[in-house]
mmCIF file of C-alpha atoms and ligand atoms in Angstrom:
data_model
loop_
_atom_site.group_PDB
_atom_site.id
_atom_site.type_symbol
_atom_site.label_atom_id
_atom_site.label_comp_id
_atom_site.label_asym_id
_atom_site.label_seq_id
_atom_site.Cartn_x
_atom_site.Cartn_y
_atom_site.Cartn_z
ATOM 1 C CA MET A 103 -3.335 0.091 -23.582
ATOM 2 C CA PRO A 104 -1.869 -0.955 -26.923
ATOM 3 C CA PHE A 105 -1.627 -4.672 -26.139
ATOM 4 C CA TYR A 106 -4.167 -7.018 -27.690
ATOM 5 C CA ARG A 107 -6.025 -9.399 -25.413
ATOM 6 C CA SER A 108 -8.854 -11.872 -26.013
ATOM 7 C CA VAL A 109 -10.900 -13.429 -23.196
ATOM 8 C CA GLY A 110 -13.879 -15.801 -23.428
ATOM 9 C CA SER A 111 -15.977 -16.413 -26.514
ATOM 10 C CA VAL A 112 -15.695 -14.071 -29.516
ATOM 11 C CA PRO A 113 -16.680 -14.740 -33.149
ATOM 12 C CA PRO A 114 -13.981 -15.217 -35.818
ATOM 13 C CA LYS A 115 -14.991 -11.964 -37.554
ATOM 14 C CA ARG A 116 -15.962 -8.763 -35.779
ATOM 15 C CA HIS A 117 -19.466 -7.384 -36.354
ATOM 16 C CA THR A 118 -20.796 -10.778 -37.439
ATOM 17 C CA GLN A 119 -23.406 -13.052 -35.861
ATOM 18 C CA HIS A 120 -22.407 -14.524 -32.501
ATOM 19 C CA ARG A 121 -25.057 -16.766 -30.897
ATOM 20 C CA ASP A 122 -25.523 -18.677 -27.653
ATOM 21 C CA PRO A 123 -26.201 -22.470 -27.669
ATOM 22 C CA GLU A 124 -29.935 -21.769 -27.982
ATOM 23 C CA GLY A 125 -29.367 -19.668 -31.075
ATOM 24 C CA ARG A 126 -29.930 -16.222 -29.514
ATOM 25 C CA LEU A 127 -27.720 -13.424 -30.709
ATOM 26 C CA TYR A 128 -25.312 -11.844 -28.279
ATOM 27 C CA TYR A 129 -25.300 -8.025 -28.219
ATOM 28 C CA GLU A 130 -22.026 -6.608 -29.473
ATOM 29 C CA GLU A 131 -20.700 -3.409 -27.831
ATOM 30 C CA LEU A 132 -17.655 -1.416 -28.899
ATOM 31 C CA MET A 133 -15.902 0.457 -26.080
ATOM 32 C CA GLY A 134 -13.505 2.861 -27.748
ATOM 33 C CA GLU A 135 -11.507 5.958 -26.951
ATOM 34 C CA GLU A 136 -11.271 9.224 -28.864
ATOM 35 C CA GLY A 137 -14.278 8.698 -31.089
ATOM 36 C CA PHE A 138 -13.391 5.461 -32.931
ATOM 37 C CA SER A 139 -9.827 6.787 -33.439
ATOM 38 C CA SER A 140 -7.895 5.124 -30.600
ATOM 39 C CA ASP A 141 -7.769 1.919 -28.552
ATOM 40 C CA SER A 142 -10.979 -0.085 -28.269
ATOM 41 C CA SER A 143 -12.457 -3.450 -27.347
ATOM 42 C CA LEU A 144 -15.497 -5.400 -28.537
ATOM 43 C CA LEU A 145 -17.662 -6.993 -25.849
ATOM 44 C CA TYR A 146 -20.428 -9.595 -26.364
ATOM 45 C CA HIS A 147 -23.326 -9.266 -23.900
ATOM 46 C CA ARG A 148 -26.222 -11.603 -23.108
ATOM 47 C CA GLY A 149 -28.398 -8.590 -22.281
ATOM 48 C CA VAL A 150 -28.897 -5.238 -23.944
ATOM 49 C CA PRO A 151 -26.072 -3.000 -22.633
ATOM 50 C CA SER A 152 -28.206 0.126 -22.917
ATOM 51 C CA GLY A 153 -31.273 -1.309 -21.141
ATOM 52 C CA ILE A 154 -31.955 1.044 -18.209
ATOM 53 C CA VAL A 155 -35.215 1.325 -16.258
ATOM 54 C CA ASP A 156 -34.459 4.298 -13.966
ATOM 55 C CA SER A 157 -32.101 7.251 -13.503
ATOM 56 C CA GLN A 158 -31.787 9.251 -10.269
ATOM 57 C CA VAL A 159 -29.343 11.741 -8.788
ATOM 58 C CA TRP A 160 -26.411 10.245 -6.884
ATOM 59 C CA GLU A 161 -25.268 12.814 -4.324
ATOM 60 C CA LEU A 162 -21.486 12.644 -4.330
ATOM 61 C CA PRO A 163 -19.393 13.087 -1.191
ATOM 62 C CA ASP A 164 -18.113 16.621 -0.549
ATOM 63 C CA GLN A 165 -16.365 17.848 -3.728
ATOM 64 C CA SER A 166 -15.494 21.314 -2.368
ATOM 65 C CA ARG A 167 -12.066 22.760 -3.143
ATOM 66 C CA THR A 168 -10.024 25.236 -1.079
ATOM 67 C CA PRO A 169 -7.246 27.076 -2.954
ATOM 68 C CA ASN A 170 -3.679 26.837 -1.639
ATOM 69 C CA HIS A 171 -3.773 30.513 -0.707
ATOM 70 C CA PRO A 172 -1.714 31.978 0.896
ATOM 71 C CA LEU A 173 0.750 29.716 -0.878
ATOM 72 C CA LYS A 174 2.461 27.174 1.400
ATOM 73 C CA PRO A 175 3.988 23.718 1.258
ATOM 74 C CA ARG A 176 1.593 21.351 2.991
ATOM 75 C CA HIS A 177 1.784 18.130 4.960
ATOM 76 C CA LEU A 178 -1.378 16.019 4.960
ATOM 77 C CA LYS A 179 -1.669 12.990 7.253
ATOM 78 C CA LEU A 180 -4.009 10.627 5.440
ATOM 79 C CA HIS A 181 -4.057 7.998 8.175
ATOM 80 C CA THR A 182 -5.952 10.439 10.392
ATOM 81 C CA LEU A 183 -8.932 10.446 8.004
ATOM 82 C CA PHE A 184 -10.338 6.975 8.749
ATOM 83 C CA PRO A 185 -10.304 4.538 11.658
ATOM 84 C CA GLU A 186 -7.600 1.902 11.486
ATOM 85 C CA PRO A 187 -8.633 -1.061 9.303
ATOM 86 C CA GLY A 188 -10.448 -3.592 11.423
ATOM 87 C CA GLU A 189 -11.810 -0.937 13.805
ATOM 88 C CA GLY A 190 -15.351 -0.780 12.494
ATOM 89 C CA GLU A 191 -16.798 -1.741 9.179
ATOM 90 C CA GLY A 192 -14.759 0.428 6.868
ATOM 91 C CA ALA A 193 -15.961 2.701 4.110
ATOM 92 C CA CYS A 194 -17.239 1.855 0.631
ATOM 93 C CA PRO A 195 -14.254 1.843 -1.764
ATOM 94 C CA VAL A 196 -16.285 4.043 -4.132
ATOM 95 C CA GLU A 197 -18.845 6.064 -2.161
ATOM 96 C CA GLY A 198 -16.567 6.470 0.861
ATOM 97 C CA ARG A 199 -13.763 8.243 -0.990
ATOM 98 C CA ARG A 200 -12.761 11.579 0.551
ATOM 99 C CA MET A 201 -11.191 14.164 -1.743
ATOM 100 C CA VAL A 202 -7.708 15.206 -0.643
ATOM 101 C CA LEU A 203 -6.579 17.364 -3.555
ATOM 102 C CA GLY A 204 -7.987 18.308 -6.927
ATOM 103 C CA ASN A 205 -7.970 20.615 -9.920
ATOM 104 C CA ASN A 206 -9.721 20.616 -13.281
ATOM 105 C CA ASP A 207 -7.501 17.781 -14.602
ATOM 106 C CA VAL A 208 -7.322 15.283 -11.744
ATOM 107 C CA ARG A 209 -8.794 14.535 -8.324
ATOM 108 C CA ILE A 210 -6.988 12.577 -5.589
ATOM 109 C CA SER A 211 -9.074 10.801 -2.971
ATOM 110 C CA TYR A 212 -8.440 8.390 -0.133
ATOM 111 C CA VAL A 213 -10.536 5.672 1.465
ATOM 112 C CA VAL A 214 -10.035 2.824 3.923
ATOM 113 C CA SER A 215 -12.435 -0.009 3.143
ATOM 114 C CA GLY A 216 -13.783 -2.933 5.077
ATOM 115 C CA THR A 217 -14.548 -6.211 3.326
ATOM 116 C CA ASP A 218 -18.000 -5.368 1.958
ATOM 117 C CA PRO A 219 -18.169 -5.046 -1.834
ATOM 118 C CA SER A 220 -18.508 -1.545 -3.214
ATOM 119 C CA SER A 221 -21.463 -0.357 -5.218
ATOM 120 C CA TYR A 222 -21.407 -1.022 -8.952
ATOM 121 C CA TYR A 223 -19.744 2.018 -10.425
ATOM 122 C CA ARG A 224 -18.205 3.619 -13.456
ATOM 123 C CA ASN A 225 -16.358 6.871 -13.946
ATOM 124 C CA ALA A 226 -17.572 8.563 -17.135
ATOM 125 C CA ILE A 227 -15.170 11.505 -16.703
ATOM 126 C CA GLY A 228 -11.836 9.756 -17.227
ATOM 127 C CA ASP A 229 -9.575 6.852 -16.328
ATOM 128 C CA GLU A 230 -8.898 5.935 -12.718
ATOM 129 C CA CYS A 231 -5.541 4.831 -11.342
ATOM 130 C CA VAL A 232 -6.059 3.514 -7.818
ATOM 131 C CA TYR A 233 -2.897 2.869 -5.815
ATOM 132 C CA VAL A 234 -3.357 0.127 -3.201
ATOM 133 C CA GLU A 235 -1.424 1.341 -0.164
ATOM 134 C CA ALA A 236 -2.430 -1.833 1.680
ATOM 135 C CA GLY A 237 -4.936 -4.648 1.239
ATOM 136 C CA SER A 238 -6.050 -7.189 -1.317
ATOM 137 C CA GLY A 239 -9.100 -8.481 -3.117
ATOM 138 C CA VAL A 240 -10.487 -8.322 -6.626
ATOM 139 C CA VAL A 241 -12.060 -5.734 -8.875
ATOM 140 C CA GLU A 242 -14.969 -7.238 -10.771
ATOM 141 C CA THR A 243 -15.451 -5.562 -14.151
ATOM 142 C CA VAL A 244 -17.398 -6.029 -17.382
ATOM 143 C CA PHE A 245 -14.100 -7.349 -18.779
ATOM 144 C CA GLY A 246 -13.712 -9.916 -15.968
ATOM 145 C CA VAL A 247 -11.932 -10.261 -12.648
ATOM 146 C CA VAL A 248 -8.781 -8.284 -11.841
ATOM 147 C CA PRO A 249 -7.082 -9.345 -8.584
ATOM 148 C CA TYR A 250 -5.330 -6.621 -6.588
ATOM 149 C CA ARG A 251 -2.793 -6.562 -3.758
ATOM 150 C CA THR A 252 -0.653 -4.143 -1.765
ATOM 151 C CA GLN A 253 1.499 -1.855 -3.946
ATOM 152 C CA ASP A 254 -0.631 -2.379 -7.048
ATOM 153 C CA TYR A 255 -1.741 0.382 -9.330
ATOM 154 C CA VAL A 256 -5.211 -0.590 -10.563
ATOM 155 C CA LEU A 257 -5.943 1.124 -13.895
ATOM 156 C CA ILE A 258 -9.593 1.263 -14.834
ATOM 157 C CA PRO A 259 -10.507 2.797 -18.208
ATOM 158 C CA ARG A 260 -13.158 5.480 -18.410
ATOM 159 C CA ALA A 261 -16.743 4.145 -18.360
ATOM 160 C CA THR A 262 -15.767 0.623 -17.249
ATOM 161 C CA THR A 263 -18.554 -0.708 -15.022
ATOM 162 C CA HIS A 264 -16.957 -2.391 -12.029
ATOM 163 C CA ARG A 265 -17.036 -2.925 -8.284
ATOM 164 C CA TRP A 266 -14.391 -3.458 -5.613
ATOM 165 C CA VAL A 267 -14.559 -6.694 -3.605
ATOM 166 C CA PRO A 268 -11.905 -6.485 -0.870
ATOM 167 C CA SER A 269 -10.839 -9.745 0.761
ATOM 168 C CA GLU A 270 -9.274 -7.679 3.540
ATOM 169 C CA PRO A 271 -9.599 -4.007 4.554
ATOM 170 C CA SER A 272 -7.850 -1.918 1.935
ATOM 171 C CA ARG A 273 -6.219 1.515 1.926
ATOM 172 C CA LEU A 274 -6.942 2.974 -1.519
ATOM 173 C CA TYR A 275 -5.440 6.154 -3.011
ATOM 174 C CA ALA A 276 -7.642 7.008 -5.968
ATOM 175 C CA ILE A 277 -6.295 9.156 -8.803
ATOM 176 C CA GLU A 278 -9.271 10.142 -10.944
ATOM 177 C CA ALA A 279 -8.328 11.822 -14.220
ATOM 178 C CA ASN A 280 -10.366 13.868 -16.627
ATOM 179 C CA SER A 281 -8.349 12.123 -19.334
ATOM 180 C CA HIS A 282 -6.775 8.763 -20.084
ATOM 181 C CA ILE A 283 -3.874 7.398 -18.025
ATOM 182 C CA ALA A 284 -1.176 5.439 -19.852
ATOM 183 C CA PRO A 285 2.552 4.674 -19.944
ATOM 184 C CA PRO A 286 4.616 7.737 -20.960
ATOM 185 C CA LYS A 287 4.931 8.106 -24.717
ATOM 186 C CA ARG A 288 8.721 8.158 -24.511
ATOM 187 C CA TYR A 289 8.638 4.571 -23.155
ATOM 188 C CA LEU A 290 6.797 3.365 -26.276
ATOM 189 C CA SER A 291 7.820 2.473 -29.793
ATOM 190 C CA ARG A 292 5.940 4.232 -32.583
ATOM 191 C CA PHE A 293 3.718 1.154 -32.704
ATOM 192 C CA GLY A 294 3.125 1.119 -28.965
ATOM 193 C CA GLN A 295 5.499 -1.521 -27.580
ATOM 194 C CA LEU A 296 7.311 -0.750 -24.331
ATOM 195 C CA LEU A 297 10.945 -0.049 -25.223
ATOM 196 C CA GLU A 298 14.119 -1.502 -23.706
ATOM 197 C CA HIS A 299 14.872 1.656 -21.704
ATOM 198 C CA ALA A 300 11.445 1.630 -20.024
ATOM 199 C CA PRO A 301 11.536 0.538 -16.353
ATOM 200 C CA TYR A 302 8.806 -2.066 -16.948
ATOM 201 C CA CYS A 303 7.382 -4.116 -19.807
ATOM 202 C CA GLU A 304 4.227 -5.856 -20.983
ATOM 203 C CA ARG A 305 4.871 -8.912 -18.766
ATOM 204 C CA ASP A 306 4.311 -6.694 -15.740
ATOM 205 C CA LEU A 307 0.787 -5.561 -16.735
ATOM 206 C CA HIS A 308 -1.961 -7.921 -15.588
ATOM 207 C CA GLY A 309 -5.375 -7.807 -17.235
ATOM 208 C CA PRO A 310 -8.573 -9.792 -16.599
ATOM 209 C CA GLY A 311 -8.126 -13.539 -16.923
ATOM 210 C CA GLU A 312 -11.742 -14.650 -17.136
ATOM 211 C CA THR A 313 -15.137 -13.097 -17.699
ATOM 212 C CA ILE A 314 -17.893 -12.839 -15.074
ATOM 213 C CA LEU A 315 -21.369 -14.111 -15.932
ATOM 214 C CA VAL A 316 -23.935 -13.230 -13.283
ATOM 215 C CA GLU A 317 -27.254 -15.036 -13.718
ATOM 216 C CA GLY A 318 -30.604 -13.889 -12.512
ATOM 217 C CA PRO A 319 -30.826 -10.626 -10.620
ATOM 218 C CA ARG A 320 -32.403 -7.702 -12.415
ATOM 219 C CA ASP A 321 -32.782 -3.983 -11.626
ATOM 220 C CA ILE A 322 -29.093 -3.515 -10.868
ATOM 221 C CA GLU A 323 -28.063 -0.052 -9.704
ATOM 222 C CA VAL A 324 -24.857 1.398 -11.181
ATOM 223 C CA LEU A 325 -23.352 4.672 -9.915
ATOM 224 C CA VAL A 326 -22.091 6.876 -12.730
ATOM 225 C CA LYS A 327 -19.714 9.760 -12.070
ATOM 226 C CA HIS A 328 -19.932 12.393 -14.808
ATOM 227 C CA ARG A 329 -19.873 16.140 -15.460
ATOM 228 C CA VAL A 330 -22.543 18.795 -15.779
ATOM 229 C CA GLY A 331 -21.482 22.323 -16.637
ATOM 230 C CA GLY A 332 -17.909 21.600 -15.594
ATOM 231 C CA GLN A 333 -19.002 20.250 -12.195
ATOM 232 C CA VAL A 334 -18.444 16.657 -11.061
ATOM 233 C CA VAL A 335 -21.810 15.028 -10.335
ATOM 234 C CA GLY A 336 -23.317 11.567 -10.006
ATOM 235 C CA THR A 337 -26.261 9.583 -11.353
ATOM 236 C CA ARG A 338 -27.745 6.277 -10.189
ATOM 237 C CA MET A 339 -28.758 4.264 -13.233
ATOM 238 C CA THR A 340 -30.810 1.120 -12.802
ATOM 239 C CA TYR A 341 -30.223 -1.598 -15.394
ATOM 240 C CA ASP A 342 -32.836 -4.087 -16.510
ATOM 241 C CA THR A 343 -30.317 -6.931 -16.546
ATOM 242 C CA HIS A 344 -27.027 -7.474 -14.747
ATOM 243 C CA PRO A 345 -24.118 -5.582 -16.374
ATOM 244 C CA PHE A 346 -21.757 -8.506 -15.776
ATOM 245 C CA ASP A 347 -23.109 -10.561 -18.673
ATOM 246 C CA VAL A 348 -20.173 -10.545 -21.106
ATOM 247 C CA VAL A 349 -19.359 -13.968 -22.602
ATOM 248 C CA GLY A 350 -16.218 -12.717 -24.290
ATOM 249 C CA TRP A 351 -14.334 -9.675 -25.494
ATOM 250 C CA ASP A 352 -11.188 -8.753 -27.327
ATOM 251 C CA GLY A 353 -9.187 -5.627 -28.029
ATOM 252 C CA CYS A 354 -6.666 -3.249 -26.537
ATOM 253 C CA LEU A 355 -8.825 -1.428 -23.965
ATOM 254 C CA TYR A 356 -9.297 -3.106 -20.571
ATOM 255 C CA PRO A 357 -8.413 -2.704 -16.886
ATOM 256 C CA TYR A 358 -5.086 -3.937 -15.606
ATOM 257 C CA THR A 359 -2.772 -3.839 -12.604
ATOM 258 C CA PHE A 360 0.899 -3.061 -12.209
ATOM 259 C CA ASN A 361 2.814 -3.715 -8.978
ATOM 260 C CA LEU A 362 5.651 -1.553 -7.647
ATOM 261 C CA GLU A 363 7.798 -4.691 -7.238
ATOM 262 C CA ASP A 364 7.909 -4.937 -11.023
ATOM 263 C CA TYR A 365 9.263 -1.408 -11.513
ATOM 264 C CA MET A 366 13.033 -1.502 -12.081
ATOM 265 C CA PRO A 367 14.466 1.804 -10.817
ATOM 266 C CA ILE A 368 16.952 3.625 -13.023
ATOM 267 C CA THR A 369 19.968 4.854 -11.070
ATOM 268 C CA GLY A 370 23.005 6.964 -11.947
ATOM 269 C CA LYS A 371 26.479 8.156 -10.995
ATOM 270 C CA ILE A 372 24.961 11.426 -9.797
ATOM 271 C CA HIS A 373 21.443 12.363 -8.668
ATOM 272 C CA GLN A 374 18.777 11.335 -11.200
ATOM 273 C CA PRO A 375 15.803 13.669 -11.722
ATOM 274 C CA PRO A 376 12.203 12.577 -11.072
ATOM 275 C CA PRO A 377 11.338 11.756 -14.727
ATOM 276 C CA VAL A 378 13.457 8.570 -14.482
ATOM 277 C CA HIS A 379 10.952 7.424 -11.853
ATOM 278 C CA GLN A 380 7.876 8.001 -14.019
ATOM 279 C CA VAL A 381 5.350 5.204 -14.393
ATOM 280 C CA PHE A 382 2.230 6.748 -16.022
ATOM 281 C CA GLU A 383 0.957 9.992 -17.479
ATOM 282 C CA GLY A 384 -2.411 11.672 -17.932
ATOM 283 C CA TRP A 385 -3.425 15.005 -19.380
ATOM 284 C CA ASN A 386 -1.590 17.716 -17.403
ATOM 285 C CA PHE A 387 -0.119 15.355 -14.814
ATOM 286 C CA VAL A 388 2.387 12.526 -14.377
ATOM 287 C CA ILE A 389 2.715 9.678 -11.861
ATOM 288 C CA CYS A 390 6.163 8.614 -10.591
ATOM 289 C CA ASN A 391 7.321 6.183 -7.913
ATOM 290 C CA PHE A 392 10.418 6.326 -5.735
ATOM 291 C CA LEU A 393 11.528 2.845 -4.696
ATOM 292 C CA PRO A 394 14.269 1.166 -2.657
ATOM 293 C CA ARG A 395 17.433 1.294 -4.752
ATOM 294 C CA LYS A 396 21.168 1.855 -4.903
ATOM 295 C CA VAL A 397 22.028 5.521 -5.165
ATOM 296 C CA ASP A 398 24.662 7.722 -6.754
ATOM 297 C CA TYR A 399 28.204 6.314 -7.000
ATOM 298 C CA HIS A 400 30.309 9.370 -7.943
ATOM 299 C CA PRO A 401 32.858 9.768 -5.088
ATOM 300 C CA LEU A 402 31.657 13.331 -4.417
ATOM 301 C CA SER A 403 27.974 12.782 -5.146
ATOM 302 C CA ILE A 404 25.223 14.204 -2.934
ATOM 303 C CA PRO A 405 22.502 11.553 -2.905
ATOM 304 C CA VAL A 406 19.662 13.781 -1.689
ATOM 305 C CA PRO A 407 18.295 16.211 -4.271
ATOM 306 C CA TYR A 408 19.338 19.769 -4.862
ATOM 307 C CA TYR A 409 16.699 22.356 -3.995
ATOM 308 C CA HIS A 410 14.326 22.582 -6.877
ATOM 309 C CA SER A 411 11.609 24.993 -7.900
ATOM 310 C CA ASN A 412 8.750 23.356 -9.746
ATOM 311 C CA VAL A 413 8.134 26.212 -12.115
ATOM 312 C CA ASP A 414 5.409 24.370 -13.977
ATOM 313 C CA SER A 415 3.968 21.933 -11.476
ATOM 314 C CA ASP A 416 2.672 21.106 -8.031
ATOM 315 C CA GLU A 417 4.459 18.065 -6.575
ATOM 316 C CA ILE A 418 2.542 15.613 -4.422
ATOM 317 C CA MET A 419 4.474 12.865 -2.614
ATOM 318 C CA PHE A 420 2.595 10.057 -0.880
ATOM 319 C CA TYR A 421 4.933 8.208 1.506
ATOM 320 C CA VAL A 422 3.912 4.568 1.604
ATOM 321 C CA GLY A 423 6.945 2.596 2.775
ATOM 322 C CA GLY A 424 10.507 2.809 3.992
ATOM 323 C CA ASP A 425 12.660 3.763 6.935
ATOM 324 C CA TYR A 426 11.136 6.927 8.308
ATOM 325 C CA GLU A 427 13.403 7.053 11.320
ATOM 326 C CA ALA A 428 15.595 8.934 8.887
ATOM 327 C CA ARG A 429 12.898 11.573 8.495
ATOM 328 C CA LYS A 430 12.430 12.092 12.210
ATOM 329 C CA GLY A 431 11.938 15.783 12.754
ATOM 330 C CA SER A 432 10.318 16.598 9.420
ATOM 331 C CA GLY A 433 6.930 15.316 10.533
ATOM 332 C CA ILE A 434 6.675 13.082 7.463
ATOM 333 C CA ASP A 435 5.699 9.504 8.226
ATOM 334 C CA LEU A 436 3.933 6.584 6.570
ATOM 335 C CA GLY A 437 0.636 7.775 5.171
ATOM 336 C CA SER A 438 1.833 11.361 4.801
ATOM 337 C CA ILE A 439 1.450 13.516 1.732
ATOM 338 C CA SER A 440 3.736 16.468 1.080
ATOM 339 C CA VAL A 441 2.442 19.182 -1.234
ATOM 340 C CA HIS A 442 5.215 21.275 -2.748
ATOM 341 C CA PRO A 443 3.514 23.815 -4.977
ATOM 342 C CA GLY A 444 4.772 25.541 -8.081
ATOM 343 C CA GLY A 445 6.454 28.890 -7.496
ATOM 344 C CA TYR A 446 8.240 27.684 -4.379
ATOM 345 C CA ALA A 447 11.690 26.047 -4.075
ATOM 346 C CA HIS A 448 11.893 22.943 -1.893
ATOM 347 C CA GLY A 449 14.408 20.272 -0.998
ATOM 348 C CA PRO A 450 15.827 18.360 1.960
ATOM 349 C CA GLN A 451 15.832 19.608 5.505
ATOM 350 C CA PRO A 452 19.297 21.263 5.722
ATOM 351 C CA SER A 453 21.002 18.724 7.983
ATOM 352 C CA ALA A 454 20.033 15.927 5.610
ATOM 353 C CA ILE A 455 22.531 17.014 2.962
ATOM 354 C CA GLU A 456 25.683 16.244 4.952
ATOM 355 C CA ALA A 457 23.998 13.227 6.482
ATOM 356 C CA SER A 458 23.390 11.723 3.064
ATOM 357 C CA LEU A 459 27.053 11.757 1.970
ATOM 358 C CA GLY A 460 28.326 8.232 1.483
ATOM 359 C CA VAL A 461 24.874 6.670 1.642
ATOM 360 C CA GLU A 462 24.694 3.786 -0.832
ATOM 361 C CA THR A 463 20.999 2.878 -0.754
ATOM 362 C CA PHE A 464 17.663 4.520 -0.104
ATOM 363 C CA ASP A 465 14.962 2.558 1.666
ATOM 364 C CA GLU A 466 11.924 4.493 0.547
ATOM 365 C CA THR A 467 8.658 3.918 -1.250
ATOM 366 C CA ALA A 468 6.663 6.914 -2.380
ATOM 367 C CA VAL A 469 4.126 7.631 -5.109
ATOM 368 C CA MET A 470 4.415 11.071 -6.659
ATOM 369 C CA ILE A 471 1.951 13.038 -8.754
ATOM 370 C CA ASP A 472 3.107 16.190 -10.514
ATOM 371 C CA THR A 473 0.292 18.342 -11.856
ATOM 372 C CA PHE A 474 0.792 21.118 -14.365
ATOM 373 C CA GLN A 475 -2.047 23.215 -12.939
ATOM 374 C CA PRO A 476 -2.278 24.209 -9.264
ATOM 375 C CA LEU A 477 -4.040 21.814 -6.914
ATOM 376 C CA ASP A 478 -6.714 22.875 -4.459
ATOM 377 C CA LEU A 479 -7.235 21.150 -1.121
ATOM 378 C CA GLY A 480 -10.262 18.901 -0.884
ATOM 379 C CA GLU A 481 -12.232 18.633 2.344
ATOM 380 C CA ALA A 482 -10.039 15.709 3.428
ATOM 381 C CA GLY A 483 -6.886 17.683 2.642
ATOM 382 C CA VAL A 484 -8.058 20.465 4.920
ATOM 383 C CA ALA A 485 -9.001 17.971 7.646
ATOM 384 C CA ALA A 486 -5.668 16.082 7.532
ATOM 385 C CA GLU A 487 -3.228 19.007 7.488
ATOM 386 C CA ASP A 488 -0.261 19.344 9.827
ATOM 387 C CA ALA A 489 -0.001 23.126 9.578
ATOM 388 C CA SER A 490 3.492 23.444 11.076
ATOM 389 C CA TYR A 491 5.220 21.683 8.162
ATOM 390 C CA ALA A 492 5.647 24.854 6.117
ATOM 391 C CA TRP A 493 8.188 26.231 8.601
ATOM 392 C CA SER A 494 10.256 23.047 9.018
ATOM 393 C CA TRP A 495 13.171 24.152 6.775
ATOM 394 C CA ALA A 496 13.785 27.460 8.529
ATOM 395 C CA GLY A 497 13.391 25.957 11.989
ATOM 396 C CA ARG A 498 11.934 29.152 13.449
ATOM 397 C CA HIS A 499 8.712 27.566 14.685
ATOM 398 C CA SER A 500 8.594 24.758 17.188
ATOM 399 C CA GLY A 501 5.894 22.185 16.897
ATOM 400 C CA GLU A 502 5.215 18.715 15.699
ATOM 401 C CA SER A 503 7.034 19.115 12.431
ATOM 402 C CA GLY A 504 10.014 21.030 13.806
ATOM 403 C CA SER A 505 13.260 21.255 11.873
ATOM 404 C CA GLY A 506 15.926 18.746 11.144
ATOM 405 C CA GLU A 507 17.991 20.396 13.863
ATOM 406 C CA ASP A 508 15.914 19.137 16.765
ATOM 407 C CA GLY A 509 14.884 15.813 15.357
ATOM 408 C CA GLY A 510 17.770 14.508 13.284
ATOM 409 C CA PRO A 511 18.357 14.659 9.586
ATOM 410 C CA ALA A 512 15.888 13.736 6.908
ATOM 411 C CA VAL A 513 17.573 11.591 4.279
ATOM 412 C CA PHE A 514 15.166 11.112 1.436
ATOM 413 C CA SER A 515 15.603 11.224 -2.277
ATOM 414 C CA ASN A 516 12.971 13.765 -3.155
ATOM 415 C CA SER A 517 11.908 15.547 -0.024
HETATM 416 FE FE1 FE2 B 684 10.660 17.676 -5.223
#
């Protein structure tokens, strides 16, 4: 995040005395990326930020991974993984996450929360980008309060202590990187400003507006996700004083949200490739979003995509909004994920190509992740699979997914 922000009370000069009204020094902490060589912020704490009194193992939910072998396209129905919001208490937005897909660069999990706050938590492996499929509330962080709502991406930098406080049950799609997640470099000037051709700008990124100062309680447990020997593990650290004790901070590293409504799709005379829909990037993966928009205006254009073989990537589409009557027959519906792996050509169901001719708009909302290393299925991916999807183009197998022939065409921009 290259954009400077200052919240609360900070001294005029960094690394100088900053005292409370009683004359006690605040404890200055630098949170910085890439070993003092990239973006950072300075935070001023009432308590000692390193003051822990206990450390115990936190047993993570099932982190097992099943290779996509034999290789197949997959359809995963995420809404089958949890009860509908409101039916029961809901899961913890942190501890209740179930892993859908993962590799050594990124893990994708899903959870449906109730309205209870999550545990205090930080991810010491990498940044998190949590897409809010539905719901609202706030994320309380050491930097302050970040409100969230449906269609937000919530970006939380590595090692940011925070907790989720839903005001209504929330469907959360958590993208946990082993790296940082940021706007694509090609959207940025050499000094880091979002350029005119980028589909969003600084006004669309919403950081914390005020700090949180919690008085009183001590022995606060914080869950820390980290790595041991290449494995993802967890530790419960107990802090002497409450971690939300920052009176002020400034810098260019902090959590923020970005809503899909603020993404301005780029359209063209003929079919535009997925990179025009990109929103963020991490190490060895990108995040794109496909939104309602006008489509191709060449008189002979074919609005749905050509078949494409992702030579270098696995392509994960999460279908979160739109008119899915048009996809009747493919099995894809709201809450579905399609997994189109590298080494395999995919595209529309055949009848969708003719059906798309003359279409002027697409009513679709989907979040796509392309990874540059193969993804394995997590336990939730295995549990949510509609196994008949792989055969839906050839139409040789009957079943829930079927082909476009028996269910009508699938008109979708990146099926
Ligand atoms: Fe594709």
